[in-house]
Short mmCIF file of N, CA and C in Angstrom, two decimals:
data_model
loop_
_atom_site.label_atom_id
_atom_site.label_comp_id
_atom_site.label_asym_id
_atom_site.label_seq_id
_atom_site.Cartn_x
_atom_site.Cartn_y
_atom_site.Cartn_z
N UNK A 172 -2.42 -162.39 45.76
CA UNK A 172 -1.57 -161.77 46.75
C UNK A 172 -0.77 -162.86 47.45
N UNK A 173 0.57 -162.69 47.55
CA UNK A 173 1.40 -163.71 48.21
C UNK A 173 1.76 -163.26 49.62
N UNK A 174 1.92 -164.23 50.51
CA UNK A 174 2.34 -163.94 51.89
C UNK A 174 3.85 -163.95 51.97
N UNK A 175 4.40 -163.05 52.75
CA UNK A 175 5.85 -163.01 52.94
C UNK A 175 6.21 -163.93 54.09
N UNK A 176 7.26 -164.72 53.91
CA UNK A 176 7.57 -165.72 54.91
C UNK A 176 8.73 -165.35 55.83
N UNK A 177 9.49 -164.34 55.51
CA UNK A 177 10.57 -163.92 56.41
C UNK A 177 10.94 -162.47 56.16
N UNK A 178 11.74 -161.93 57.10
CA UNK A 178 12.07 -160.50 57.07
C UNK A 178 12.79 -160.06 55.81
N UNK A 179 13.61 -160.92 55.22
CA UNK A 179 14.35 -160.51 54.02
C UNK A 179 13.42 -160.18 52.87
N UNK A 180 12.26 -160.79 52.86
CA UNK A 180 11.31 -160.48 51.80
C UNK A 180 10.68 -159.10 52.02
N UNK A 181 10.63 -158.67 53.29
CA UNK A 181 10.06 -157.36 53.61
C UNK A 181 11.09 -156.26 53.37
N UNK A 182 12.26 -156.41 53.98
CA UNK A 182 13.25 -155.34 53.96
C UNK A 182 14.36 -155.56 52.96
N UNK A 183 14.45 -156.72 52.41
CA UNK A 183 15.56 -157.03 51.52
C UNK A 183 16.75 -157.56 52.33
N UNK A 184 17.76 -158.00 51.66
CA UNK A 184 18.94 -158.56 52.31
C UNK A 184 19.75 -157.43 52.93
N UNK A 185 19.92 -157.41 54.29
CA UNK A 185 20.66 -156.31 54.92
C UNK A 185 22.13 -156.25 54.49
N UNK A 186 22.69 -157.37 54.10
CA UNK A 186 24.09 -157.35 53.65
C UNK A 186 24.24 -156.75 52.26
N UNK A 187 23.15 -156.65 51.55
CA UNK A 187 23.18 -156.03 50.22
C UNK A 187 23.03 -154.52 50.31
N UNK A 188 22.90 -154.01 51.52
CA UNK A 188 22.72 -152.57 51.71
C UNK A 188 23.86 -152.01 52.56
N UNK A 189 25.08 -151.99 52.06
CA UNK A 189 26.21 -151.55 52.88
C UNK A 189 26.07 -150.12 53.38
N UNK A 190 25.32 -149.30 52.70
CA UNK A 190 25.14 -147.91 53.15
C UNK A 190 24.36 -147.83 54.47
N UNK A 191 23.70 -148.91 54.88
CA UNK A 191 22.97 -148.93 56.14
C UNK A 191 23.83 -149.44 57.30
N UNK A 192 24.97 -150.03 56.99
CA UNK A 192 25.84 -150.59 58.03
C UNK A 192 26.79 -149.53 58.56
N UNK A 193 27.10 -149.63 59.85
CA UNK A 193 28.10 -148.72 60.43
C UNK A 193 29.47 -149.08 59.87
N UNK A 194 30.29 -148.08 59.58
CA UNK A 194 31.64 -148.40 59.12
C UNK A 194 32.46 -149.02 60.25
N UNK A 195 33.34 -149.93 59.90
CA UNK A 195 34.23 -150.53 60.90
C UNK A 195 35.15 -149.44 61.45
N UNK A 196 35.38 -149.42 62.77
CA UNK A 196 36.25 -148.37 63.32
C UNK A 196 37.68 -148.52 62.82
N UNK A 197 38.29 -147.39 62.50
CA UNK A 197 39.67 -147.40 62.03
C UNK A 197 40.63 -147.70 63.17
N UNK A 198 40.27 -147.25 64.39
CA UNK A 198 41.11 -147.45 65.56
C UNK A 198 40.25 -147.99 66.70
N UNK A 199 40.84 -148.81 67.56
CA UNK A 199 40.07 -149.37 68.67
C UNK A 199 39.62 -148.29 69.65
N UNK A 200 38.48 -148.57 70.31
CA UNK A 200 37.99 -147.60 71.30
C UNK A 200 37.42 -148.29 72.54
N UNK A 201 37.34 -149.63 72.54
CA UNK A 201 36.83 -150.37 73.70
C UNK A 201 37.89 -151.35 74.17
N UNK A 202 37.74 -151.84 75.40
CA UNK A 202 38.68 -152.85 75.91
C UNK A 202 38.75 -154.05 74.99
N UNK A 203 37.60 -154.51 74.54
CA UNK A 203 37.58 -155.68 73.65
C UNK A 203 38.34 -155.41 72.35
N UNK A 204 38.19 -154.20 71.81
CA UNK A 204 38.90 -153.86 70.58
C UNK A 204 40.41 -153.76 70.81
N UNK A 205 40.81 -153.22 71.99
CA UNK A 205 42.25 -153.17 72.29
C UNK A 205 42.81 -154.57 72.49
N UNK A 206 42.04 -155.45 73.14
CA UNK A 206 42.48 -156.84 73.29
C UNK A 206 42.59 -157.50 71.92
N UNK A 207 41.65 -157.19 71.03
CA UNK A 207 41.71 -157.70 69.66
C UNK A 207 42.92 -157.18 68.92
N UNK A 208 43.26 -155.91 69.13
CA UNK A 208 44.45 -155.34 68.50
C UNK A 208 45.71 -156.06 69.01
N UNK A 209 45.77 -156.31 70.32
CA UNK A 209 46.92 -157.02 70.88
C UNK A 209 47.05 -158.41 70.26
N UNK A 210 45.94 -159.11 70.13
CA UNK A 210 45.95 -160.44 69.54
C UNK A 210 46.38 -160.38 68.07
N UNK A 211 45.87 -159.40 67.35
CA UNK A 211 46.24 -159.26 65.93
C UNK A 211 47.72 -158.94 65.77
N UNK A 212 48.23 -158.00 66.57
CA UNK A 212 49.65 -157.66 66.49
C UNK A 212 50.52 -158.86 66.88
N UNK A 213 50.10 -159.59 67.91
CA UNK A 213 50.86 -160.76 68.37
C UNK A 213 50.94 -161.81 67.28
N UNK A 214 49.89 -161.97 66.51
CA UNK A 214 49.87 -163.00 65.48
C UNK A 214 50.69 -162.61 64.24
N UNK A 215 51.05 -161.35 64.13
CA UNK A 215 51.82 -160.87 62.98
C UNK A 215 53.31 -160.80 63.35
N UNK A 216 53.92 -161.95 63.53
CA UNK A 216 55.31 -162.03 63.96
C UNK A 216 56.26 -161.24 63.05
N UNK A 217 55.97 -161.21 61.77
CA UNK A 217 56.83 -160.48 60.83
C UNK A 217 56.85 -158.98 61.13
N UNK A 218 55.80 -158.47 61.77
CA UNK A 218 55.74 -157.04 62.08
C UNK A 218 56.55 -156.67 63.32
N UNK A 219 56.71 -157.60 64.27
CA UNK A 219 57.40 -157.24 65.50
C UNK A 219 58.75 -157.93 65.70
N UNK A 220 58.93 -159.13 65.19
CA UNK A 220 60.17 -159.87 65.44
C UNK A 220 61.45 -159.14 65.00
N UNK A 221 61.45 -158.44 63.86
CA UNK A 221 62.68 -157.75 63.44
C UNK A 221 63.13 -156.63 64.39
N UNK A 222 62.23 -156.16 65.23
CA UNK A 222 62.56 -155.05 66.13
C UNK A 222 63.18 -155.49 67.46
N UNK A 223 63.11 -156.77 67.78
CA UNK A 223 63.53 -157.24 69.11
C UNK A 223 65.03 -157.08 69.30
N UNK A 224 65.39 -156.54 70.45
CA UNK A 224 66.78 -156.45 70.89
C UNK A 224 66.79 -156.89 72.35
N UNK A 225 67.92 -157.41 72.80
CA UNK A 225 68.06 -157.79 74.21
C UNK A 225 69.17 -156.97 74.82
N UNK A 226 68.95 -156.46 76.02
CA UNK A 226 69.92 -155.63 76.71
C UNK A 226 70.11 -156.22 78.11
N UNK A 227 71.32 -156.64 78.41
CA UNK A 227 71.60 -157.24 79.71
C UNK A 227 71.50 -156.24 80.85
N UNK A 228 71.64 -154.95 80.56
CA UNK A 228 71.62 -153.93 81.62
C UNK A 228 70.21 -153.52 82.03
N UNK A 229 69.27 -153.50 81.09
CA UNK A 229 67.90 -153.09 81.43
C UNK A 229 66.92 -153.66 80.41
N UNK A 230 65.65 -153.62 80.79
CA UNK A 230 64.64 -154.06 79.83
C UNK A 230 64.74 -153.19 78.58
N UNK A 231 64.56 -153.78 77.45
CA UNK A 231 64.59 -153.05 76.18
C UNK A 231 63.15 -152.85 75.74
N UNK A 232 62.86 -151.71 75.12
CA UNK A 232 61.52 -151.45 74.63
C UNK A 232 61.56 -150.66 73.33
N UNK A 233 60.51 -150.83 72.54
CA UNK A 233 60.39 -150.18 71.24
C UNK A 233 58.90 -149.85 71.02
N UNK A 234 58.61 -148.59 70.69
CA UNK A 234 57.22 -148.24 70.37
C UNK A 234 56.91 -148.80 69.00
N UNK A 235 55.99 -149.74 68.97
CA UNK A 235 55.65 -150.46 67.74
C UNK A 235 54.60 -149.74 66.91
N UNK A 236 53.65 -149.09 67.59
CA UNK A 236 52.57 -148.43 66.87
C UNK A 236 51.92 -147.38 67.77
N UNK A 237 51.40 -146.34 67.13
CA UNK A 237 50.58 -145.36 67.84
C UNK A 237 49.31 -145.12 67.04
N UNK A 238 48.30 -144.68 67.73
CA UNK A 238 47.03 -144.34 67.09
C UNK A 238 46.36 -143.30 67.95
N UNK A 239 45.20 -142.85 67.57
CA UNK A 239 44.50 -141.85 68.36
C UNK A 239 44.25 -142.36 69.79
N UNK A 240 44.97 -141.81 70.74
CA UNK A 240 44.75 -142.15 72.13
C UNK A 240 45.40 -143.42 72.63
N UNK A 241 46.25 -144.06 71.86
CA UNK A 241 46.90 -145.28 72.34
C UNK A 241 48.30 -145.42 71.75
N UNK A 242 49.08 -146.28 72.39
CA UNK A 242 50.38 -146.66 71.85
C UNK A 242 50.65 -148.12 72.19
N UNK A 243 51.37 -148.80 71.31
CA UNK A 243 51.72 -150.20 71.49
C UNK A 243 53.24 -150.31 71.61
N UNK A 244 53.69 -151.01 72.65
CA UNK A 244 55.12 -151.16 72.94
C UNK A 244 55.52 -152.62 72.90
N UNK A 245 56.69 -152.86 72.36
CA UNK A 245 57.32 -154.18 72.35
C UNK A 245 58.42 -154.14 73.40
N UNK A 246 58.44 -155.11 74.32
CA UNK A 246 59.47 -155.17 75.37
C UNK A 246 60.17 -156.51 75.33
N UNK A 247 61.47 -156.49 75.63
CA UNK A 247 62.19 -157.76 75.79
C UNK A 247 62.76 -157.81 77.20
N UNK A 248 62.86 -159.01 77.71
CA UNK A 248 63.28 -159.26 79.09
C UNK A 248 64.27 -160.41 79.09
N UNK A 249 65.49 -160.17 79.55
CA UNK A 249 66.42 -161.30 79.75
C UNK A 249 66.13 -161.86 81.14
N UNK A 250 66.55 -163.09 81.40
CA UNK A 250 66.27 -163.69 82.71
C UNK A 250 66.70 -162.77 83.86
N UNK A 251 65.82 -162.62 84.83
CA UNK A 251 66.10 -161.81 86.01
C UNK A 251 65.62 -160.37 85.92
N UNK A 252 65.33 -159.88 84.72
CA UNK A 252 64.87 -158.49 84.60
C UNK A 252 63.42 -158.36 85.02
N UNK A 253 63.10 -157.21 85.62
CA UNK A 253 61.74 -156.97 86.06
C UNK A 253 61.38 -155.51 85.95
N UNK A 254 60.12 -155.23 86.12
CA UNK A 254 59.60 -153.87 85.97
C UNK A 254 59.64 -153.07 87.26
N UNK A 255 59.81 -153.73 88.40
CA UNK A 255 59.57 -153.06 89.67
C UNK A 255 58.07 -152.96 89.87
N UNK A 256 57.64 -152.80 91.11
CA UNK A 256 56.20 -152.70 91.40
C UNK A 256 55.75 -151.31 90.98
N UNK A 257 54.75 -151.25 90.09
CA UNK A 257 54.35 -149.99 89.48
C UNK A 257 52.88 -150.02 89.07
N UNK A 258 52.37 -148.86 88.68
CA UNK A 258 51.08 -148.79 88.00
C UNK A 258 51.29 -147.92 86.75
N UNK A 259 50.22 -147.74 85.99
CA UNK A 259 50.33 -146.98 84.74
C UNK A 259 49.54 -145.69 84.78
N UNK A 260 49.42 -145.11 85.99
CA UNK A 260 48.72 -143.84 86.12
C UNK A 260 47.32 -143.91 85.56
N UNK A 261 46.93 -142.92 84.74
CA UNK A 261 45.56 -142.87 84.21
C UNK A 261 45.33 -143.79 83.00
N UNK A 262 46.35 -144.54 82.60
CA UNK A 262 46.22 -145.38 81.40
C UNK A 262 45.72 -146.78 81.75
N UNK A 263 44.86 -147.31 80.90
CA UNK A 263 44.50 -148.73 80.94
C UNK A 263 45.54 -149.46 80.12
N UNK A 264 45.69 -150.73 80.36
CA UNK A 264 46.68 -151.49 79.61
C UNK A 264 46.18 -152.86 79.21
N UNK A 265 46.66 -153.31 78.08
CA UNK A 265 46.44 -154.68 77.60
C UNK A 265 47.82 -155.20 77.27
N UNK A 266 48.17 -156.38 77.77
CA UNK A 266 49.46 -156.93 77.38
C UNK A 266 49.39 -158.42 77.17
N UNK A 267 50.31 -158.89 76.36
CA UNK A 267 50.39 -160.31 76.03
C UNK A 267 51.85 -160.71 75.91
N UNK A 268 52.15 -161.93 76.29
CA UNK A 268 53.49 -162.47 76.13
C UNK A 268 53.59 -163.05 74.73
N UNK A 269 54.65 -162.68 74.02
CA UNK A 269 54.84 -163.16 72.65
C UNK A 269 55.78 -164.36 72.61
N UNK A 270 56.84 -164.31 73.38
CA UNK A 270 57.83 -165.40 73.46
C UNK A 270 58.26 -165.54 74.90
N UNK A 271 58.58 -166.75 75.31
CA UNK A 271 59.07 -166.97 76.66
C UNK A 271 57.95 -166.98 77.68
N UNK A 272 58.31 -166.61 78.89
CA UNK A 272 57.37 -166.66 80.00
C UNK A 272 57.68 -165.54 80.98
N UNK A 273 56.65 -164.88 81.50
CA UNK A 273 56.83 -163.82 82.49
C UNK A 273 56.03 -164.18 83.74
N UNK A 274 56.47 -163.65 84.87
CA UNK A 274 55.76 -163.83 86.13
C UNK A 274 55.23 -162.48 86.57
N UNK A 275 53.94 -162.43 86.89
CA UNK A 275 53.33 -161.19 87.36
C UNK A 275 52.97 -161.35 88.83
N UNK A 276 53.37 -160.35 89.63
CA UNK A 276 52.97 -160.25 91.03
C UNK A 276 51.91 -159.16 91.10
N UNK A 277 50.62 -159.55 91.15
CA UNK A 277 49.56 -158.55 91.12
C UNK A 277 49.35 -157.86 92.46
N UNK A 278 48.82 -156.65 92.42
CA UNK A 278 48.46 -155.91 93.63
C UNK A 278 49.66 -155.41 94.41
N UNK A 279 49.37 -154.67 95.45
CA UNK A 279 50.44 -154.12 96.28
C UNK A 279 50.94 -155.16 97.26
N UNK A 280 50.06 -155.99 97.76
CA UNK A 280 50.46 -156.90 98.84
C UNK A 280 50.21 -158.37 98.52
N UNK A 281 50.12 -158.73 97.27
CA UNK A 281 49.83 -160.13 96.94
C UNK A 281 51.11 -160.94 96.82
N UNK A 282 51.21 -162.03 97.58
CA UNK A 282 52.37 -162.90 97.45
C UNK A 282 52.13 -164.01 96.42
N UNK A 283 51.03 -163.95 95.67
CA UNK A 283 50.66 -165.02 94.76
C UNK A 283 50.97 -164.65 93.31
N UNK A 284 52.08 -165.14 92.78
CA UNK A 284 52.44 -164.80 91.40
C UNK A 284 51.58 -165.54 90.39
N UNK A 285 51.52 -164.97 89.20
CA UNK A 285 50.83 -165.59 88.06
C UNK A 285 51.85 -165.78 86.96
N UNK A 286 51.89 -166.96 86.39
CA UNK A 286 52.78 -167.25 85.27
C UNK A 286 52.04 -166.90 83.98
N UNK A 287 52.65 -166.05 83.16
CA UNK A 287 52.04 -165.61 81.91
C UNK A 287 52.80 -166.22 80.74
N UNK A 288 52.10 -166.98 79.93
CA UNK A 288 52.70 -167.68 78.80
C UNK A 288 52.22 -167.03 77.50
N UNK A 289 52.87 -167.33 76.38
CA UNK A 289 52.42 -166.78 75.10
C UNK A 289 50.95 -167.08 74.85
N UNK A 290 50.27 -166.07 74.34
CA UNK A 290 48.86 -166.23 74.02
C UNK A 290 47.92 -165.66 75.06
N UNK A 291 48.39 -165.52 76.30
CA UNK A 291 47.49 -164.93 77.31
C UNK A 291 47.37 -163.44 77.03
N UNK A 292 46.17 -162.90 77.16
CA UNK A 292 45.94 -161.47 76.98
C UNK A 292 45.42 -160.94 78.31
N UNK A 293 46.16 -160.02 78.90
CA UNK A 293 45.84 -159.47 80.21
C UNK A 293 45.35 -158.03 80.05
N UNK A 294 44.28 -157.68 80.75
CA UNK A 294 43.72 -156.33 80.71
C UNK A 294 43.85 -155.73 82.10
N UNK A 295 44.39 -154.52 82.19
CA UNK A 295 44.61 -153.86 83.48
C UNK A 295 43.99 -152.46 83.48
N UNK A 296 43.24 -152.13 84.53
CA UNK A 296 42.61 -150.80 84.62
C UNK A 296 43.63 -149.74 85.06
N UNK A 297 43.29 -148.47 84.92
CA UNK A 297 44.17 -147.41 85.43
C UNK A 297 44.43 -147.62 86.92
N UNK A 298 45.67 -147.37 87.34
CA UNK A 298 46.02 -147.47 88.75
C UNK A 298 46.29 -148.88 89.24
N UNK A 299 46.16 -149.89 88.41
CA UNK A 299 46.40 -151.28 88.82
C UNK A 299 47.89 -151.45 89.12
N UNK A 300 48.21 -151.92 90.31
CA UNK A 300 49.60 -152.08 90.73
C UNK A 300 50.03 -153.53 90.51
N UNK A 301 51.18 -153.69 89.89
CA UNK A 301 51.74 -155.03 89.69
C UNK A 301 53.23 -154.93 89.44
N UNK A 302 53.86 -156.10 89.42
CA UNK A 302 55.27 -156.20 89.07
C UNK A 302 55.39 -157.37 88.10
N UNK A 303 56.17 -157.18 87.05
CA UNK A 303 56.37 -158.23 86.06
C UNK A 303 57.86 -158.55 86.03
N UNK A 304 58.18 -159.84 86.06
CA UNK A 304 59.57 -160.30 86.14
C UNK A 304 59.77 -161.47 85.20
N UNK A 305 60.93 -161.53 84.57
CA UNK A 305 61.29 -162.74 83.83
C UNK A 305 62.02 -163.65 84.82
N UNK A 306 61.28 -164.58 85.41
CA UNK A 306 61.83 -165.53 86.37
C UNK A 306 62.32 -166.80 85.70
N UNK A 307 62.17 -166.89 84.40
CA UNK A 307 62.56 -168.08 83.65
C UNK A 307 64.05 -168.04 83.30
N UNK A 308 64.51 -169.08 82.68
CA UNK A 308 65.92 -169.16 82.28
C UNK A 308 66.16 -168.74 80.84
N UNK A 309 65.10 -168.35 80.15
CA UNK A 309 65.21 -167.93 78.75
C UNK A 309 64.65 -166.51 78.60
N UNK A 310 65.08 -165.78 77.58
CA UNK A 310 64.53 -164.44 77.34
C UNK A 310 63.03 -164.49 77.05
N UNK A 311 62.37 -163.37 77.23
CA UNK A 311 60.94 -163.25 76.95
C UNK A 311 60.68 -161.96 76.18
N UNK A 312 59.58 -161.94 75.46
CA UNK A 312 59.15 -160.76 74.70
C UNK A 312 57.67 -160.56 74.99
N UNK A 313 57.28 -159.30 75.20
CA UNK A 313 55.87 -159.00 75.45
C UNK A 313 55.44 -157.77 74.67
N UNK A 314 54.13 -157.67 74.47
CA UNK A 314 53.51 -156.55 73.77
C UNK A 314 52.56 -155.87 74.74
N UNK A 315 52.66 -154.53 74.85
CA UNK A 315 51.84 -153.76 75.78
C UNK A 315 51.15 -152.64 75.02
N UNK A 316 49.84 -152.50 75.23
CA UNK A 316 49.08 -151.41 74.62
C UNK A 316 48.50 -150.58 75.75
N UNK A 317 48.75 -149.27 75.70
CA UNK A 317 48.26 -148.35 76.73
C UNK A 317 47.31 -147.35 76.11
N UNK A 318 46.19 -147.10 76.78
CA UNK A 318 45.23 -146.11 76.32
C UNK A 318 44.61 -145.42 77.51
N UNK A 319 44.67 -144.11 77.58
CA UNK A 319 45.45 -143.28 76.65
C UNK A 319 46.93 -143.64 76.73
N UNK A 320 47.71 -143.10 75.83
CA UNK A 320 49.15 -143.38 75.82
C UNK A 320 49.78 -143.19 77.19
N UNK A 321 50.80 -143.95 77.47
CA UNK A 321 51.45 -143.95 78.78
C UNK A 321 52.16 -142.62 79.03
N UNK A 322 51.76 -141.95 80.11
CA UNK A 322 52.37 -140.68 80.48
C UNK A 322 53.10 -140.76 81.81
N UNK A 323 52.80 -141.78 82.59
CA UNK A 323 53.48 -141.95 83.88
C UNK A 323 53.48 -143.42 84.26
N UNK A 324 54.44 -143.77 85.11
CA UNK A 324 54.56 -145.14 85.60
C UNK A 324 55.08 -145.08 87.04
N UNK A 325 54.23 -144.65 87.99
CA UNK A 325 54.68 -144.52 89.37
C UNK A 325 55.14 -145.85 89.95
N UNK A 326 56.25 -145.81 90.65
CA UNK A 326 56.79 -147.00 91.32
C UNK A 326 56.19 -147.10 92.72
N UNK A 327 56.04 -148.31 93.22
CA UNK A 327 55.48 -148.58 94.54
C UNK A 327 56.44 -149.46 95.33
N UNK A 328 56.50 -149.22 96.64
CA UNK A 328 57.35 -150.05 97.51
C UNK A 328 56.76 -151.45 97.58
N UNK A 329 57.64 -152.41 97.71
CA UNK A 329 57.21 -153.80 97.90
C UNK A 329 56.72 -154.00 99.32
N UNK A 330 55.64 -154.72 99.45
CA UNK A 330 55.15 -155.09 100.76
C UNK A 330 55.67 -156.48 101.09
N UNK A 331 55.92 -157.28 100.05
CA UNK A 331 56.47 -158.61 100.23
C UNK A 331 57.83 -158.67 99.57
N UNK A 332 58.70 -159.55 100.05
CA UNK A 332 60.03 -159.74 99.48
C UNK A 332 60.19 -161.18 99.02
N UNK A 333 61.06 -161.38 98.03
CA UNK A 333 61.38 -162.74 97.62
C UNK A 333 62.32 -163.34 98.66
N UNK A 334 61.98 -164.54 99.11
CA UNK A 334 62.82 -165.25 100.07
C UNK A 334 62.51 -166.72 99.97
N UNK A 335 63.50 -167.53 99.84
CA UNK A 335 63.30 -168.98 99.84
C UNK A 335 62.40 -169.47 98.72
N UNK A 336 62.48 -168.89 97.55
CA UNK A 336 61.70 -169.34 96.41
C UNK A 336 60.29 -168.79 96.37
N UNK A 337 59.92 -167.92 97.31
CA UNK A 337 58.58 -167.34 97.32
C UNK A 337 58.63 -165.93 97.86
N UNK A 338 57.49 -165.40 98.23
CA UNK A 338 57.43 -164.06 98.78
C UNK A 338 57.04 -164.15 100.25
N UNK A 339 57.58 -163.24 101.05
CA UNK A 339 57.28 -163.20 102.48
C UNK A 339 57.28 -161.76 102.95
N UNK A 340 56.78 -161.53 104.15
CA UNK A 340 56.80 -160.19 104.72
C UNK A 340 58.24 -159.69 104.77
N UNK A 341 58.48 -158.40 104.53
CA UNK A 341 59.84 -157.87 104.64
C UNK A 341 60.34 -158.04 106.07
N UNK A 342 61.64 -158.17 106.21
CA UNK A 342 62.19 -158.30 107.55
C UNK A 342 63.49 -157.53 107.66
N UNK A 343 63.93 -157.39 108.85
CA UNK A 343 65.19 -156.71 109.15
C UNK A 343 66.32 -157.62 108.67
N UNK A 344 67.12 -157.16 107.72
CA UNK A 344 68.20 -157.99 107.16
C UNK A 344 69.20 -158.44 108.19
N UNK A 345 69.28 -157.73 109.32
CA UNK A 345 70.24 -158.12 110.35
C UNK A 345 69.68 -159.22 111.25
N UNK A 346 68.38 -159.50 111.11
CA UNK A 346 67.77 -160.53 111.96
C UNK A 346 68.13 -161.92 111.45
N UNK A 347 68.27 -162.86 112.36
CA UNK A 347 68.64 -164.24 111.99
C UNK A 347 67.54 -164.92 111.21
N UNK A 348 66.28 -164.46 111.31
CA UNK A 348 65.18 -165.12 110.64
C UNK A 348 65.09 -164.80 109.15
N UNK A 349 65.88 -163.85 108.67
CA UNK A 349 65.81 -163.48 107.24
C UNK A 349 66.51 -164.48 106.38
#
């Protein structure tokens, strides 16, 4: 009688039994999987680069992909264009910058911007308020995935205003201190 020295001798090689493994999901269903989808789409430049257009009048966008309960959007931003302060209603979002640089002003009252460069993957819960602006001198491109698909984008009033290279409390434009 021989002694077994490890589990593979008892149960066999688990990789040799594909019928026991869960099938890989066809579509993402967790935040990590949506972040992985964003990273995968971002790395496939041939899939998104031909769709890019720039519009001096407004941000340009193109629905790149849809799946059960989600949609992926490609956006372009020329210098100075922004989203306005908004949230995405009941949708969660994952976004990444593909080219250029974007500035995000998080929250309703935060004067502290974040610079977003290519490769960063940002995850936002439903109702998260922010504003995204191309403050750079070159165009930018970003990829946004919403789940469930985006059905609303409520706008929010600014609590802070841009003044003197930063943000400050809003003031009366007729006042000398503005």
